[in-house]
């Protein structure tokens, strides 16, 4: 690559503008509108981030919406965002994913002039120009079956800095050995920076978490390229609703009032750092030593949820608790693990899965073929170690309740 001009771009995707937030048994009345609008508001945050950081162009890596399922209002929302970027002089390069292949876009709806569409098949190359001079090559390919054939991607023959845009999975080692320095990838809901040094390969993930499993910050990625072709990246928060999973360990706790005090103090800390976004919080409380039977009663858990929501969750942009579980660190005696019973077998399995996070847990395989690829399939995916740990602890608790036969 020959030295060139510096430039800045933004990478994002996985808007799913047609999908509201979900995954809760019920949604409080004051949050229903927000659950419907959060994906669009988060996508608008992406647009505003692009303009605030004065990027030269935006790269979108698919799954913005499914035109077949989207209302005219939703399609109009996406067009309005493109037009805002056009007004700001920002080009958009869009490689469609599984939900939004180019063939699904309505032929009667014209895209703004600043939007370039990559199509399936062989990668296509366009040049980004400043003052009539090409400064970067963008080689893109819409979803072509989920597997990215990186051998089909070639760096610029003119020595321009080259950005590959594609949808699907890649092998990190193959990227490391490739001549293209930056890979903007789609098809993952969680942000993932691949281990491909000295090259960069990033799944920027969705700007908004949509399910309780989608915990933590969601963002877009701003990329800086200097004259020498050196790259720096920054993840900028975009979520307007954040799913928060909190683990609280208490040395001793005898009364509900003491528990409420601890949780309220932690909640005040969360609220002080959340900005204007809405928090959706689930709590897992571990009490070291013996917890009173009153604290272990699920009726008490619901009462505590109600107390927290009355103080912190009554309005939009607050902090709403949607789940609380309490367990004692000594609730399962070691002897139970050694029993030659169905319960003992189950406990030993959960212990093995907790000890080795590399053992896969593929819950989607338990679903029927007609349920795969649906929201149910998405809901049972275990995407992070924290989600895995939480799921296993909850399964262990429920398994003991169902399988344990006391004398």
mmCIF file of C-alpha atoms in Angstrom:
data_model
loop_
_atom_site.group_PDB
_atom_site.id
_atom_site.type_symbol
_atom_site.label_atom_id
_atom_site.label_comp_id
_atom_site.label_asym_id
_atom_site.label_seq_id
_atom_site.Cartn_x
_atom_site.Cartn_y
_atom_site.Cartn_z
ATOM 1 C CA UNK A 1 0.000 0.000 0.000
ATOM 2 C CA UNK A 2 1.309 3.439 -0.913
ATOM 3 C CA UNK A 3 1.042 6.384 1.527
ATOM 4 C CA UNK A 4 -2.139 8.391 1.051
ATOM 5 C CA UNK A 5 -4.539 10.824 2.684
ATOM 6 C CA UNK A 6 -5.957 10.205 6.147
ATOM 7 C CA UNK A 7 -9.663 9.499 6.476
ATOM 8 C CA UNK A 8 -12.286 8.382 8.958
ATOM 9 C CA UNK A 9 -15.262 6.048 8.583
ATOM 10 C CA UNK A 10 -17.945 4.432 10.694
ATOM 11 C CA UNK A 11 -18.899 0.752 10.684
ATOM 12 C CA UNK A 12 -22.254 -0.559 11.870
ATOM 13 C CA UNK A 13 -25.047 -2.975 10.989
ATOM 14 C CA UNK A 14 -27.586 -5.387 12.473
ATOM 15 C CA UNK A 15 -30.148 -2.616 13.057
ATOM 16 C CA UNK A 16 -33.136 -4.969 12.688
ATOM 17 C CA UNK A 17 -35.402 -1.939 12.538
ATOM 18 C CA UNK A 18 -38.428 -4.220 12.099
ATOM 19 C CA UNK A 19 -37.871 -6.084 15.399
ATOM 20 C CA UNK A 20 -38.972 -4.606 18.756
ATOM 21 C CA UNK A 21 -37.250 -5.534 21.981
ATOM 22 C CA UNK A 22 -38.553 -8.689 23.606
ATOM 23 C CA UNK A 23 -37.823 -11.621 25.851
ATOM 24 C CA UNK A 24 -39.813 -10.527 28.920
ATOM 25 C CA UNK A 25 -43.050 -12.172 30.137
ATOM 26 C CA UNK A 26 -44.658 -8.726 30.140
ATOM 27 C CA UNK A 27 -43.649 -5.142 29.415
ATOM 28 C CA UNK A 28 -44.709 -2.305 31.731
ATOM 29 C CA UNK A 29 -47.083 0.148 30.108
ATOM 30 C CA UNK A 30 -44.692 3.095 30.291
ATOM 31 C CA UNK A 31 -41.980 1.171 28.390
ATOM 32 C CA UNK A 32 -44.060 -0.314 25.557
ATOM 33 C CA UNK A 33 -43.419 2.538 23.141
ATOM 34 C CA UNK A 34 -39.707 2.438 23.941
ATOM 35 C CA UNK A 35 -39.566 -1.330 23.300
ATOM 36 C CA UNK A 36 -40.997 -0.712 19.829
ATOM 37 C CA UNK A 37 -38.863 2.307 18.997
ATOM 38 C CA UNK A 38 -35.508 1.387 20.581
ATOM 39 C CA UNK A 39 -33.983 -0.186 17.418
ATOM 40 C CA UNK A 40 -34.844 2.921 15.381
ATOM 41 C CA UNK A 41 -33.593 5.301 18.079
ATOM 42 C CA UNK A 42 -30.317 3.373 18.348
ATOM 43 C CA UNK A 43 -29.878 3.463 14.565
ATOM 44 C CA UNK A 44 -30.433 7.219 14.721
ATOM 45 C CA UNK A 45 -27.624 7.345 17.303
ATOM 46 C CA UNK A 46 -25.385 5.699 14.700
ATOM 47 C CA UNK A 47 -26.267 8.430 12.189
ATOM 48 C CA UNK A 48 -25.676 11.175 14.740
ATOM 49 C CA UNK A 49 -22.344 9.606 15.712
ATOM 50 C CA UNK A 50 -21.281 9.638 12.061
ATOM 51 C CA UNK A 51 -22.108 13.321 11.770
ATOM 52 C CA UNK A 52 -20.634 14.273 15.148
ATOM 53 C CA UNK A 53 -17.321 12.593 14.307
ATOM 54 C CA UNK A 54 -17.394 14.025 10.783
ATOM 55 C CA UNK A 55 -16.696 10.673 9.157
ATOM 56 C CA UNK A 56 -16.003 10.537 5.445
ATOM 57 C CA UNK A 57 -18.276 7.547 4.840
ATOM 58 C CA UNK A 58 -20.326 4.843 6.563
ATOM 59 C CA UNK A 59 -19.998 1.086 6.038
ATOM 60 C CA UNK A 60 -23.100 -0.988 6.831
ATOM 61 C CA UNK A 61 -22.674 -4.752 7.126
ATOM 62 C CA UNK A 62 -26.221 -5.996 6.714
ATOM 63 C CA UNK A 63 -29.394 -6.965 8.567
ATOM 64 C CA UNK A 64 -30.664 -3.385 8.710
ATOM 65 C CA UNK A 65 -34.249 -4.599 8.249
ATOM 66 C CA UNK A 66 -36.234 -7.229 6.418
ATOM 67 C CA UNK A 67 -38.178 -5.331 3.731
ATOM 68 C CA UNK A 68 -40.757 -8.143 3.589
ATOM 69 C CA UNK A 69 -41.655 -7.644 7.261
ATOM 70 C CA UNK A 70 -41.159 -3.889 7.520
ATOM 71 C CA UNK A 71 -43.943 -1.338 7.485
ATOM 72 C CA UNK A 72 -43.756 1.685 5.167
ATOM 73 C CA UNK A 73 -42.920 3.729 8.269
ATOM 74 C CA UNK A 74 -39.916 1.518 9.054
ATOM 75 C CA UNK A 75 -38.604 1.663 5.482
ATOM 76 C CA UNK A 76 -39.188 5.414 5.522
ATOM 77 C CA UNK A 77 -37.182 5.663 8.751
ATOM 78 C CA UNK A 78 -34.170 4.036 7.071
ATOM 79 C CA UNK A 79 -34.506 6.293 4.021
ATOM 80 C CA UNK A 80 -34.641 9.347 6.269
ATOM 81 C CA UNK A 81 -31.386 8.293 7.947
ATOM 82 C CA UNK A 82 -29.720 7.854 4.556
ATOM 83 C CA UNK A 83 -30.943 11.312 3.540
ATOM 84 C CA UNK A 84 -29.525 12.861 6.721
ATOM 85 C CA UNK A 85 -26.148 11.387 5.839
ATOM 86 C CA UNK A 86 -26.499 12.586 2.252
ATOM 87 C CA UNK A 87 -27.191 16.120 3.459
ATOM 88 C CA UNK A 88 -24.016 15.903 5.562
ATOM 89 C CA UNK A 89 -22.024 14.759 2.510
ATOM 90 C CA UNK A 90 -21.460 11.250 3.882
ATOM 91 C CA UNK A 91 -21.531 8.271 1.519
ATOM 92 C CA UNK A 92 -22.996 4.913 2.588
ATOM 93 C CA UNK A 93 -21.691 1.508 1.459
ATOM 94 C CA UNK A 94 -24.187 -1.258 2.262
ATOM 95 C CA UNK A 95 -23.524 -4.995 2.037
ATOM 96 C CA UNK A 96 -26.807 -6.791 2.688
ATOM 97 C CA UNK A 97 -27.052 -9.682 5.121
ATOM 98 C CA UNK A 98 -29.436 -12.574 5.639
ATOM 99 C CA UNK A 99 -32.407 -10.281 6.327
ATOM 100 C CA UNK A 100 -31.746 -7.629 3.682
ATOM 101 C CA UNK A 101 -30.289 -9.036 0.462
ATOM 102 C CA UNK A 102 -30.490 -6.437 -2.346
ATOM 103 C CA UNK A 103 -33.179 -8.479 -4.109
ATOM 104 C CA UNK A 104 -35.645 -7.788 -1.283
ATOM 105 C CA UNK A 105 -35.478 -4.001 -1.539
ATOM 106 C CA UNK A 106 -38.707 -2.710 -3.139
ATOM 107 C CA UNK A 107 -38.032 -1.715 -6.743
ATOM 108 C CA UNK A 108 -40.495 1.152 -6.391
ATOM 109 C CA UNK A 109 -38.475 2.788 -3.594
ATOM 110 C CA UNK A 110 -35.437 4.727 -4.798
ATOM 111 C CA UNK A 111 -32.431 4.955 -2.518
ATOM 112 C CA UNK A 112 -30.697 8.326 -2.033
ATOM 113 C CA UNK A 113 -27.741 9.043 -4.301
ATOM 114 C CA UNK A 114 -25.186 8.594 -1.518
ATOM 115 C CA UNK A 115 -26.043 4.897 -0.975
ATOM 116 C CA UNK A 116 -24.005 2.260 -2.804
ATOM 117 C CA UNK A 117 -25.285 -1.339 -2.690
ATOM 118 C CA UNK A 118 -22.955 -4.325 -2.825
ATOM 119 C CA UNK A 119 -24.483 -7.465 -4.341
ATOM 120 C CA UNK A 120 -23.928 -11.198 -3.799
ATOM 121 C CA UNK A 121 -21.456 -13.102 -5.946
ATOM 122 C CA UNK A 122 -17.973 -11.889 -6.704
ATOM 123 C CA UNK A 123 -16.835 -8.916 -4.594
ATOM 124 C CA UNK A 124 -17.264 -5.499 -6.201
ATOM 125 C CA UNK A 125 -14.888 -2.563 -5.769
ATOM 126 C CA UNK A 126 -15.732 1.140 -5.472
ATOM 127 C CA UNK A 127 -13.410 4.033 -4.735
ATOM 128 C CA UNK A 128 -13.959 6.726 -2.137
ATOM 129 C CA UNK A 129 -12.758 10.057 -3.468
ATOM 130 C CA UNK A 130 -11.812 13.395 -1.947
ATOM 131 C CA UNK A 131 -11.576 16.392 -4.269
ATOM 132 C CA UNK A 132 -11.722 14.067 -7.244
ATOM 133 C CA UNK A 133 -8.867 11.867 -6.047
ATOM 134 C CA UNK A 134 -9.365 8.254 -4.938
ATOM 135 C CA UNK A 135 -8.024 7.723 -1.427
ATOM 136 C CA UNK A 136 -9.534 4.341 -0.468
ATOM 137 C CA UNK A 137 -10.843 1.219 -2.173
ATOM 138 C CA UNK A 138 -13.907 -0.494 -0.697
ATOM 139 C CA UNK A 139 -14.436 -4.048 -1.877
ATOM 140 C CA UNK A 140 -17.756 -5.514 -0.801
ATOM 141 C CA UNK A 141 -20.016 -8.495 -1.126
ATOM 142 C CA UNK A 142 -23.559 -9.016 0.160
ATOM 143 C CA UNK A 143 -24.374 -12.235 1.988
ATOM 144 C CA UNK A 144 -23.463 -15.131 -0.272
ATOM 145 C CA UNK A 145 -24.464 -18.033 1.925
ATOM 146 C CA UNK A 146 -22.862 -17.133 5.255
ATOM 147 C CA UNK A 147 -19.308 -18.179 4.400
ATOM 148 C CA UNK A 148 -16.936 -15.440 3.312
ATOM 149 C CA UNK A 149 -14.612 -16.622 0.560
ATOM 150 C CA UNK A 150 -11.743 -14.333 1.434
ATOM 151 C CA UNK A 151 -9.648 -15.544 -1.494
ATOM 152 C CA UNK A 152 -12.030 -13.655 -3.789
ATOM 153 C CA UNK A 153 -11.134 -10.341 -2.138
ATOM 154 C CA UNK A 154 -8.156 -8.495 -3.588
ATOM 155 C CA UNK A 155 -6.431 -5.325 -2.371
ATOM 156 C CA UNK A 156 -6.340 -2.278 -4.606
ATOM 157 C CA UNK A 157 -3.991 -2.710 -7.563
ATOM 158 C CA UNK A 158 -3.285 1.032 -7.338
ATOM 159 C CA UNK A 159 -1.977 0.690 -3.786
ATOM 160 C CA UNK A 160 -4.955 2.429 -2.149
ATOM 161 C CA UNK A 161 -5.908 1.554 1.413
ATOM 162 C CA UNK A 162 -8.459 -1.237 1.011
ATOM 163 C CA UNK A 163 -11.474 -2.053 3.159
ATOM 164 C CA UNK A 164 -13.257 -5.387 2.740
ATOM 165 C CA UNK A 165 -16.975 -5.452 3.565
ATOM 166 C CA UNK A 166 -18.663 -8.836 3.934
ATOM 167 C CA UNK A 167 -21.272 -10.812 5.856
ATOM 168 C CA UNK A 168 -20.571 -14.087 7.626
ATOM 169 C CA UNK A 169 -17.824 -15.987 9.399
ATOM 170 C CA UNK A 170 -14.087 -15.807 8.792
ATOM 171 C CA UNK A 171 -11.041 -17.721 9.959
ATOM 172 C CA UNK A 172 -8.772 -15.382 11.899
ATOM 173 C CA UNK A 173 -5.541 -16.868 10.607
ATOM 174 C CA UNK A 174 -6.615 -16.383 7.001
ATOM 175 C CA UNK A 175 -7.291 -12.694 7.658
ATOM 176 C CA UNK A 176 -3.905 -12.257 9.337
ATOM 177 C CA UNK A 177 -2.190 -13.584 6.227
ATOM 178 C CA UNK A 178 -4.291 -11.551 3.795
ATOM 179 C CA UNK A 179 -3.099 -8.310 2.177
ATOM 180 C CA UNK A 180 -6.269 -6.322 2.940
ATOM 181 C CA UNK A 181 -5.683 -4.359 6.182
ATOM 182 C CA UNK A 182 -9.287 -3.841 7.370
ATOM 183 C CA UNK A 183 -12.305 -6.183 7.281
ATOM 184 C CA UNK A 184 -15.744 -4.806 8.169
ATOM 185 C CA UNK A 185 -17.872 -7.859 8.948
ATOM 186 C CA UNK A 186 -21.571 -8.463 9.511
ATOM 187 C CA UNK A 187 -23.647 -11.304 10.869
ATOM 188 C CA UNK A 188 -22.897 -11.076 14.615
ATOM 189 C CA UNK A 189 -25.088 -9.342 17.201
ATOM 190 C CA UNK A 190 -22.222 -8.876 19.658
ATOM 191 C CA UNK A 191 -19.239 -6.695 18.831
ATOM 192 C CA UNK A 192 -16.194 -8.835 18.166
ATOM 193 C CA UNK A 193 -12.673 -7.687 17.404
ATOM 194 C CA UNK A 194 -10.932 -10.673 15.886
ATOM 195 C CA UNK A 195 -7.369 -11.695 16.721
ATOM 196 C CA UNK A 196 -5.935 -10.922 13.314
ATOM 197 C CA UNK A 197 -2.990 -8.607 14.067
ATOM 198 C CA UNK A 198 -1.530 -6.797 12.250
ATOM 199 C CA UNK A 199 -4.757 -6.735 10.231
ATOM 200 C CA UNK A 200 -8.094 -5.552 11.628
ATOM 201 C CA UNK A 201 -11.297 -7.597 11.389
ATOM 202 C CA UNK A 202 -14.319 -6.375 13.329
ATOM 203 C CA UNK A 203 -17.905 -7.487 13.694
ATOM 204 C CA UNK A 204 -19.312 -4.241 15.056
ATOM 205 C CA UNK A 205 -22.465 -5.961 16.313
ATOM 206 C CA UNK A 206 -25.868 -4.391 16.790
ATOM 207 C CA UNK A 207 -26.290 -0.812 18.039
ATOM 208 C CA UNK A 208 -29.107 -2.039 20.305
ATOM 209 C CA UNK A 209 -29.516 -5.205 22.370
ATOM 210 C CA UNK A 210 -32.936 -6.750 21.803
ATOM 211 C CA UNK A 211 -33.159 -9.603 24.347
ATOM 212 C CA UNK A 212 -32.216 -10.194 28.021
ATOM 213 C CA UNK A 213 -29.212 -12.227 26.837
ATOM 214 C CA UNK A 214 -27.853 -9.173 24.997
ATOM 215 C CA UNK A 215 -26.259 -7.715 28.126
ATOM 216 C CA UNK A 216 -23.889 -4.770 28.242
ATOM 217 C CA UNK A 217 -23.031 -1.876 25.976
ATOM 218 C CA UNK A 218 -23.939 -1.896 22.287
ATOM 219 C CA UNK A 219 -22.072 0.364 19.919
ATOM 220 C CA UNK A 220 -20.861 1.327 16.474
ATOM 221 C CA UNK A 221 -17.194 1.506 15.470
ATOM 222 C CA UNK A 222 -15.380 4.649 14.330
ATOM 223 C CA UNK A 223 -12.210 3.885 12.385
ATOM 224 C CA UNK A 224 -9.310 6.301 11.803
ATOM 225 C CA UNK A 225 -6.735 5.671 9.077
ATOM 226 C CA UNK A 226 -3.718 7.982 8.957
ATOM 227 C CA UNK A 227 -1.453 8.891 6.021
ATOM 228 C CA UNK A 228 0.751 5.872 6.665
ATOM 229 C CA UNK A 229 -2.236 3.497 6.692
ATOM 230 C CA UNK A 230 -2.115 2.968 10.447
ATOM 231 C CA UNK A 231 -5.496 2.091 11.941
ATOM 232 C CA UNK A 232 -7.174 3.023 15.220
ATOM 233 C CA UNK A 233 -10.712 2.103 16.261
ATOM 234 C CA UNK A 234 -13.154 3.318 18.877
ATOM 235 C CA UNK A 235 -16.437 1.713 19.985
ATOM 236 C CA UNK A 236 -19.044 4.458 20.548
ATOM 237 C CA UNK A 237 -22.088 3.555 22.658
ATOM 238 C CA UNK A 238 -25.398 3.787 20.767
ATOM 239 C CA UNK A 239 -27.901 1.762 22.809
ATOM 240 C CA UNK A 240 -30.893 3.661 24.161
ATOM 241 C CA UNK A 241 -31.943 0.643 26.240
ATOM 242 C CA UNK A 242 -29.294 -1.435 27.993
ATOM 243 C CA UNK A 243 -29.800 -4.921 29.368
ATOM 244 C CA UNK A 244 -27.825 -5.070 32.608
ATOM 245 C CA UNK A 245 -26.949 -8.238 34.520
ATOM 246 C CA UNK A 246 -25.810 -7.649 38.086
ATOM 247 C CA UNK A 247 -24.156 -10.163 40.419
ATOM 248 C CA UNK A 248 -24.305 -9.193 44.095
ATOM 249 C CA UNK A 249 -22.463 -11.214 46.720
ATOM 250 C CA UNK A 250 -23.367 -10.567 50.356
ATOM 251 C CA UNK A 251 -21.407 -11.983 53.294
ATOM 252 C CA UNK A 252 -24.364 -12.102 55.653
ATOM 253 C CA UNK A 253 -27.985 -11.125 55.131
ATOM 254 C CA UNK A 254 -30.781 -12.050 57.479
ATOM 255 C CA UNK A 255 -33.663 -9.730 56.594
ATOM 256 C CA UNK A 256 -35.479 -8.465 53.504
ATOM 257 C CA UNK A 257 -34.822 -4.895 54.657
ATOM 258 C CA UNK A 258 -31.083 -5.502 54.643
ATOM 259 C CA UNK A 259 -31.280 -6.988 51.161
ATOM 260 C CA UNK A 260 -33.281 -4.020 49.854
ATOM 261 C CA UNK A 261 -30.698 -1.608 51.252
ATOM 262 C CA UNK A 262 -27.851 -3.391 49.458
ATOM 263 C CA UNK A 263 -29.704 -3.515 46.143
ATOM 264 C CA UNK A 264 -30.825 0.119 46.339
ATOM 265 C CA UNK A 265 -27.237 1.255 46.924
ATOM 266 C CA UNK A 266 -26.047 -0.743 43.902
ATOM 267 C CA UNK A 267 -28.923 0.590 41.802
ATOM 268 C CA UNK A 268 -28.030 4.185 42.662
ATOM 269 C CA UNK A 269 -24.535 3.517 41.348
ATOM 270 C CA UNK A 270 -25.932 2.092 38.117
ATOM 271 C CA UNK A 271 -28.312 5.020 37.657
ATOM 272 C CA UNK A 272 -25.574 7.589 38.222
ATOM 273 C CA UNK A 273 -23.575 6.234 35.274
ATOM 274 C CA UNK A 274 -26.287 5.335 32.764
ATOM 275 C CA UNK A 275 -26.782 8.722 31.151
ATOM 276 C CA UNK A 276 -30.181 9.132 29.487
ATOM 277 C CA UNK A 277 -30.594 5.495 28.493
ATOM 278 C CA UNK A 278 -33.086 3.064 29.970
ATOM 279 C CA UNK A 279 -31.680 0.187 32.029
ATOM 280 C CA UNK A 280 -33.345 -3.232 32.181
ATOM 281 C CA UNK A 281 -31.754 -5.025 35.116
ATOM 282 C CA UNK A 282 -31.673 -8.604 36.266
ATOM 283 C CA UNK A 283 -30.153 -9.381 39.651
ATOM 284 C CA UNK A 284 -28.476 -12.514 40.899
ATOM 285 C CA UNK A 285 -27.802 -12.363 44.623
ATOM 286 C CA UNK A 286 -25.504 -14.881 46.306
ATOM 287 C CA UNK A 287 -25.564 -14.928 50.082
ATOM 288 C CA UNK A 288 -22.445 -16.416 51.625
ATOM 289 C CA UNK A 289 -23.442 -18.749 54.413
ATOM 290 C CA UNK A 290 -26.972 -19.726 55.319
ATOM 291 C CA UNK A 291 -29.772 -17.514 54.068
ATOM 292 C CA UNK A 292 -33.085 -17.388 55.914
ATOM 293 C CA UNK A 293 -36.005 -19.284 54.410
ATOM 294 C CA UNK A 294 -37.807 -15.972 54.017
ATOM 295 C CA UNK A 295 -35.076 -14.646 51.720
ATOM 296 C CA UNK A 296 -35.219 -17.796 49.613
ATOM 297 C CA UNK A 297 -38.972 -17.494 49.000
ATOM 298 C CA UNK A 298 -39.834 -16.399 45.448
ATOM 299 C CA UNK A 299 -42.698 -14.276 46.805
ATOM 300 C CA UNK A 300 -40.057 -12.157 48.567
ATOM 301 C CA UNK A 301 -38.131 -11.811 45.306
ATOM 302 C CA UNK A 302 -41.179 -10.348 43.561
ATOM 303 C CA UNK A 303 -41.796 -7.990 46.477
ATOM 304 C CA UNK A 304 -38.201 -6.749 46.233
ATOM 305 C CA UNK A 305 -38.581 -6.242 42.470
ATOM 306 C CA UNK A 306 -41.695 -4.146 43.118
ATOM 307 C CA UNK A 307 -39.851 -2.024 45.695
ATOM 308 C CA UNK A 308 -36.951 -1.355 43.319
ATOM 309 C CA UNK A 309 -39.232 -0.517 40.406
ATOM 310 C CA UNK A 310 -41.317 1.861 42.481
ATOM 311 C CA UNK A 311 -38.214 3.894 43.353
ATOM 312 C CA UNK A 312 -36.106 3.585 40.196
ATOM 313 C CA UNK A 313 -38.230 2.328 37.309
ATOM 314 C CA UNK A 314 -41.456 4.295 37.229
ATOM 315 C CA UNK A 315 -40.576 6.461 34.218
ATOM 316 C CA UNK A 316 -38.920 6.010 30.827
ATOM 317 C CA UNK A 317 -35.124 6.408 30.995
ATOM 318 C CA UNK A 318 -35.146 4.879 34.458
ATOM 319 C CA UNK A 319 -33.866 1.510 35.682
ATOM 320 C CA UNK A 320 -36.434 -1.284 35.556
ATOM 321 C CA UNK A 321 -35.764 -4.578 37.331
ATOM 322 C CA UNK A 322 -37.217 -7.496 35.389
ATOM 323 C CA UNK A 323 -35.716 -10.426 37.317
ATOM 324 C CA UNK A 324 -34.247 -11.219 40.727
ATOM 325 C CA UNK A 325 -32.960 -14.542 42.024
ATOM 326 C CA UNK A 326 -31.352 -15.288 45.361
ATOM 327 C CA UNK A 327 -29.279 -18.282 46.286
ATOM 328 C CA UNK A 328 -27.156 -19.315 49.220
ATOM 329 C CA UNK A 329 -23.581 -20.304 48.516
ATOM 330 C CA UNK A 330 -24.143 -23.291 50.792
ATOM 331 C CA UNK A 331 -27.565 -24.228 49.431
ATOM 332 C CA UNK A 332 -26.269 -27.372 47.669
ATOM 333 C CA UNK A 333 -24.232 -29.644 49.971
ATOM 334 C CA UNK A 334 -21.241 -31.416 48.457
ATOM 335 C CA UNK A 335 -22.806 -34.752 49.376
ATOM 336 C CA UNK A 336 -25.597 -34.112 46.883
ATOM 337 C CA UNK A 337 -23.037 -33.994 44.071
ATOM 338 C CA UNK A 338 -21.788 -37.458 45.052
ATOM 339 C CA UNK A 339 -25.162 -39.170 45.108
ATOM 340 C CA UNK A 340 -25.798 -41.904 42.534
ATOM 341 C CA UNK A 341 -29.156 -40.417 41.591
ATOM 342 C CA UNK A 342 -30.574 -38.493 38.658
ATOM 343 C CA UNK A 343 -30.134 -35.326 40.721
ATOM 344 C CA UNK A 344 -26.500 -36.224 41.448
ATOM 345 C CA UNK A 345 -25.830 -36.871 37.757
ATOM 346 C CA UNK A 346 -27.408 -33.541 36.891
ATOM 347 C CA UNK A 347 -25.372 -31.618 39.481
ATOM 348 C CA UNK A 348 -22.111 -33.208 38.304
ATOM 349 C CA UNK A 349 -22.937 -32.215 34.723
ATOM 350 C CA UNK A 350 -23.621 -28.585 35.683
ATOM 351 C CA UNK A 351 -20.366 -28.484 37.644
ATOM 352 C CA UNK A 352 -18.433 -29.803 34.636
ATOM 353 C CA UNK A 353 -20.038 -27.243 32.308
ATOM 354 C CA UNK A 354 -19.290 -24.425 34.755
ATOM 355 C CA UNK A 355 -15.668 -25.507 35.138
ATOM 356 C CA UNK A 356 -14.945 -25.741 31.411
ATOM 357 C CA UNK A 357 -16.452 -22.899 29.328
ATOM 358 C CA UNK A 358 -15.083 -24.513 26.164
ATOM 359 C CA UNK A 359 -17.637 -27.358 26.361
ATOM 360 C CA UNK A 360 -20.374 -26.211 23.963
ATOM 361 C CA UNK A 361 -23.985 -25.822 25.032
ATOM 362 C CA UNK A 362 -26.083 -25.939 21.868
ATOM 363 C CA UNK A 363 -29.678 -25.451 22.988
ATOM 364 C CA UNK A 364 -30.828 -24.660 19.452
ATOM 365 C CA UNK A 365 -30.230 -28.312 18.551
ATOM 366 C CA UNK A 366 -33.079 -29.226 20.922
ATOM 367 C CA UNK A 367 -35.551 -27.187 18.878
ATOM 368 C CA UNK A 368 -37.495 -28.555 15.969
ATOM 369 C CA UNK A 369 -36.436 -27.651 12.455
ATOM 370 C CA UNK A 370 -39.391 -25.284 12.154
ATOM 371 C CA UNK A 371 -38.167 -23.274 15.172
ATOM 372 C CA UNK A 372 -34.591 -22.745 14.032
ATOM 373 C CA UNK A 373 -33.830 -19.250 12.845
ATOM 374 C CA UNK A 374 -36.807 -17.858 14.799
ATOM 375 C CA UNK A 375 -36.854 -15.496 17.786
ATOM 376 C CA UNK A 376 -37.090 -18.548 20.065
ATOM 377 C CA UNK A 377 -33.878 -19.894 18.543
ATOM 378 C CA UNK A 378 -32.235 -16.525 19.106
ATOM 379 C CA UNK A 379 -33.463 -16.378 22.711
ATOM 380 C CA UNK A 380 -31.780 -19.667 23.715
ATOM 381 C CA UNK A 381 -28.378 -18.822 22.266
ATOM 382 C CA UNK A 382 -25.609 -18.538 24.874
ATOM 383 C CA UNK A 383 -23.321 -15.824 23.553
ATOM 384 C CA UNK A 384 -21.076 -14.856 26.487
ATOM 385 C CA UNK A 385 -19.432 -16.507 29.484
ATOM 386 C CA UNK A 386 -21.544 -14.435 31.863
ATOM 387 C CA UNK A 387 -24.755 -15.565 30.176
ATOM 388 C CA UNK A 388 -23.484 -19.158 30.264
ATOM 389 C CA UNK A 389 -22.701 -18.941 33.975
ATOM 390 C CA UNK A 390 -26.060 -17.412 34.774
ATOM 391 C CA UNK A 391 -27.968 -19.998 32.731
ATOM 392 C CA UNK A 392 -26.142 -22.893 34.390
ATOM 393 C CA UNK A 393 -26.719 -21.575 37.909
ATOM 394 C CA UNK A 394 -30.415 -21.097 37.178
ATOM 395 C CA UNK A 395 -30.627 -24.578 35.623
ATOM 396 C CA UNK A 396 -28.927 -26.037 38.692
ATOM 397 C CA UNK A 397 -31.383 -24.328 41.042
ATOM 398 C CA UNK A 398 -34.405 -25.474 39.047
ATOM 399 C CA UNK A 399 -32.970 -28.970 38.632
ATOM 400 C CA UNK A 400 -32.544 -29.423 42.382
ATOM 401 C CA UNK A 401 -36.114 -28.283 42.934
ATOM 402 C CA UNK A 402 -37.426 -30.733 40.350
ATOM 403 C CA UNK A 403 -35.195 -33.758 40.978
ATOM 404 C CA UNK A 404 -34.313 -33.710 44.674
ATOM 405 C CA UNK A 405 -36.313 -36.125 46.803
ATOM 406 C CA UNK A 406 -35.853 -35.360 50.491
ATOM 407 C CA UNK A 407 -36.140 -38.117 53.010
#
